């Protein structure tokens, strides 16, 4: 199975900050990576697919990049609604695996 | 508007069985592959099982293969997960999730819509 490792596990930031979350894979693959946002008590919400494609309706301050074993999710200017947990998921190979998540907290 | 509504979660003893349901609306259900994904505070998100739109192909995580069965009734727009021989480690919030399909020209294996979840607790 491909192991997905996210860092940091917790990130403290302020409204207006630019933040970058990292997801590393135990095996190399092209762009078969998705990012999700999850708020407490809610289901995950798809933000990015195929590493850099913005899901419809997601604000343009979110962007994704990467290939191989390192992928990043960047939020260009944090808004109050962005404080949540973020998960990456690889869908390059079965079984489809998720990272452990990064919790984005208000500083 | 896409809606996925899970039900059937409960407290059950180890070794017991449970059937989860996910009622879908707001889209052409038979055109989309669907999956069950579970989440625990300790292990995070784990894909459990998936099924094609027409219900002919099912895949399972190793942790549940042989114990869980995913199925669907396209006439009722409903996805199911039959869970047998339940173990304490199956305790989790279970989500049904839609595979966007058309974004990939086939099954994508990521998920663009999720239900609100149903909680399964297995007591040992």
Short mmCIF file of N, CA and C in Angstrom, two decimals, chain A residues 6-8 11 18-23 33-38 45-49 51-54 58-66 70-76 78 82 84-88 102 104:
data_model
loop_
_atom_site.label_atom_id
_atom_site.label_comp_id
_atom_site.label_asym_id
_atom_site.label_seq_id
_atom_site.Cartn_x
_atom_site.Cartn_y
_atom_site.Cartn_z
N UNK A 6 1.53 13.45 5.94
CA UNK A 6 1.30 14.89 5.86
C UNK A 6 2.08 15.63 6.93
N UNK A 7 2.52 16.82 6.56
CA UNK A 7 3.21 17.67 7.52
C UNK A 7 2.87 19.13 7.27
N UNK A 8 2.88 19.94 8.35
CA UNK A 8 2.95 19.47 9.74
C UNK A 8 1.63 18.83 10.15
N UNK A 11 -0.79 23.24 12.28
CA UNK A 11 -0.19 24.49 11.83
C UNK A 11 -1.01 25.64 12.40
N UNK A 18 -0.23 33.33 4.17
CA UNK A 18 -0.08 32.33 3.11
C UNK A 18 0.49 31.08 3.75
N UNK A 19 -0.17 29.94 3.55
CA UNK A 19 0.29 28.70 4.18
C UNK A 19 0.41 27.61 3.13
N UNK A 20 1.36 26.71 3.40
CA UNK A 20 1.58 25.56 2.52
C UNK A 20 1.59 24.29 3.35
N UNK A 21 0.76 23.35 2.96
CA UNK A 21 0.68 22.05 3.59
C UNK A 21 1.32 21.02 2.66
N UNK A 22 2.00 20.05 3.25
CA UNK A 22 2.75 19.08 2.46
C UNK A 22 2.23 17.67 2.65
N UNK A 23 2.24 16.92 1.58
CA UNK A 23 1.85 15.51 1.57
C UNK A 23 2.91 14.74 0.80
N UNK A 33 -3.61 12.69 -7.15
CA UNK A 33 -3.74 13.09 -5.76
C UNK A 33 -4.87 14.08 -5.59
N UNK A 34 -5.64 13.90 -4.51
CA UNK A 34 -6.73 14.81 -4.17
C UNK A 34 -6.50 15.40 -2.78
N UNK A 35 -7.05 16.59 -2.57
CA UNK A 35 -7.01 17.25 -1.27
C UNK A 35 -8.45 17.51 -0.81
N UNK A 36 -8.68 17.30 0.48
CA UNK A 36 -9.98 17.53 1.09
C UNK A 36 -9.84 18.46 2.29
N UNK A 37 -10.90 19.19 2.56
CA UNK A 37 -11.03 19.99 3.77
C UNK A 37 -12.12 19.37 4.63
N UNK A 38 -11.88 19.29 5.93
CA UNK A 38 -12.90 18.78 6.83
C UNK A 38 -13.02 19.65 8.06
N UNK A 45 -14.65 17.60 2.28
CA UNK A 45 -15.07 18.33 1.08
C UNK A 45 -13.92 18.35 0.10
N UNK A 46 -14.18 17.94 -1.13
CA UNK A 46 -13.12 17.91 -2.15
C UNK A 46 -12.71 19.32 -2.54
N UNK A 47 -11.39 19.59 -2.47
CA UNK A 47 -10.85 20.89 -2.88
C UNK A 47 -10.11 20.81 -4.21
N UNK A 48 -9.24 19.83 -4.34
CA UNK A 48 -8.31 19.71 -5.45
C UNK A 48 -8.30 18.26 -5.92
N UNK A 49 -8.26 18.05 -7.23
CA UNK A 49 -8.07 16.70 -7.78
C UNK A 49 -6.98 16.76 -8.84
N UNK A 51 -3.94 16.61 -8.43
CA UNK A 51 -2.86 17.38 -7.82
C UNK A 51 -3.04 18.89 -7.89
N UNK A 52 -3.61 19.41 -9.00
CA UNK A 52 -3.64 20.86 -9.16
C UNK A 52 -4.94 21.41 -9.72
N UNK A 53 -5.92 20.54 -9.93
CA UNK A 53 -7.18 20.99 -10.49
C UNK A 53 -8.16 21.39 -9.39
N UNK A 54 -8.63 22.63 -9.48
CA UNK A 54 -9.53 23.15 -8.47
C UNK A 54 -10.95 22.62 -8.71
N UNK A 58 -14.76 25.89 -5.41
CA UNK A 58 -13.73 26.10 -4.39
C UNK A 58 -13.02 27.43 -4.69
N UNK A 59 -12.82 28.26 -3.68
CA UNK A 59 -12.19 29.58 -3.91
C UNK A 59 -10.80 29.46 -4.52
N UNK A 60 -10.45 30.42 -5.32
CA UNK A 60 -9.17 30.39 -6.05
C UNK A 60 -7.97 30.62 -5.15
N UNK A 61 -8.17 30.95 -3.89
CA UNK A 61 -7.02 31.08 -2.98
C UNK A 61 -6.41 29.71 -2.66
N UNK A 62 -7.13 28.64 -2.97
CA UNK A 62 -6.60 27.30 -2.80
C UNK A 62 -5.90 26.87 -4.10
N UNK A 63 -4.73 26.30 -3.96
CA UNK A 63 -4.04 25.76 -5.13
C UNK A 63 -3.23 24.54 -4.72
N UNK A 64 -3.04 23.63 -5.66
CA UNK A 64 -2.27 22.42 -5.40
C UNK A 64 -1.18 22.25 -6.43
N UNK A 65 -0.12 21.61 -6.03
CA UNK A 65 0.97 21.33 -6.97
C UNK A 65 1.70 20.08 -6.53
N UNK A 66 2.62 19.63 -7.40
CA UNK A 66 3.47 18.51 -7.06
C UNK A 66 3.29 17.32 -7.97
N UNK A 70 6.12 14.24 -3.66
CA UNK A 70 5.83 15.42 -2.85
C UNK A 70 4.76 16.27 -3.49
N UNK A 71 3.74 16.56 -2.69
CA UNK A 71 2.62 17.36 -3.14
C UNK A 71 2.35 18.45 -2.10
N UNK A 72 1.84 19.59 -2.56
CA UNK A 72 1.55 20.68 -1.63
C UNK A 72 0.18 21.28 -1.92
N UNK A 73 -0.43 21.76 -0.85
CA UNK A 73 -1.66 22.53 -0.92
C UNK A 73 -1.33 23.90 -0.34
N UNK A 74 -1.59 24.93 -1.10
CA UNK A 74 -1.30 26.29 -0.66
C UNK A 74 -2.60 27.09 -0.57
N UNK A 75 -2.73 27.82 0.53
CA UNK A 75 -3.82 28.77 0.68
C UNK A 75 -3.17 30.15 0.66
N UNK A 76 -3.52 30.95 -0.31
CA UNK A 76 -2.76 32.19 -0.55
C UNK A 76 -3.00 33.26 0.50
N UNK A 78 -5.23 33.26 4.08
CA UNK A 78 -6.17 32.55 4.93
C UNK A 78 -7.38 33.38 5.30
N UNK A 82 -11.31 29.01 6.63
CA UNK A 82 -10.33 28.01 6.20
C UNK A 82 -9.74 27.21 7.36
N UNK A 84 -9.50 24.51 9.60
CA UNK A 84 -10.11 23.18 9.46
C UNK A 84 -8.97 22.17 9.38
N UNK A 85 -9.32 20.91 9.15
CA UNK A 85 -8.33 19.88 8.88
C UNK A 85 -8.28 19.59 7.39
N UNK A 86 -7.09 19.25 6.91
CA UNK A 86 -6.89 18.99 5.49
C UNK A 86 -6.25 17.63 5.29
N UNK A 87 -6.77 16.88 4.33
CA UNK A 87 -6.29 15.53 4.06
C UNK A 87 -5.94 15.37 2.59
N UNK A 88 -4.86 14.65 2.35
CA UNK A 88 -4.56 14.26 0.97
C UNK A 88 -4.97 12.81 0.76
N UNK A 102 -3.62 17.44 8.32
CA UNK A 102 -3.01 18.63 8.94
C UNK A 102 -4.15 19.48 9.49
N UNK A 104 -5.31 22.96 10.74
CA UNK A 104 -4.95 24.36 10.60
C UNK A 104 -5.69 25.15 11.67
#
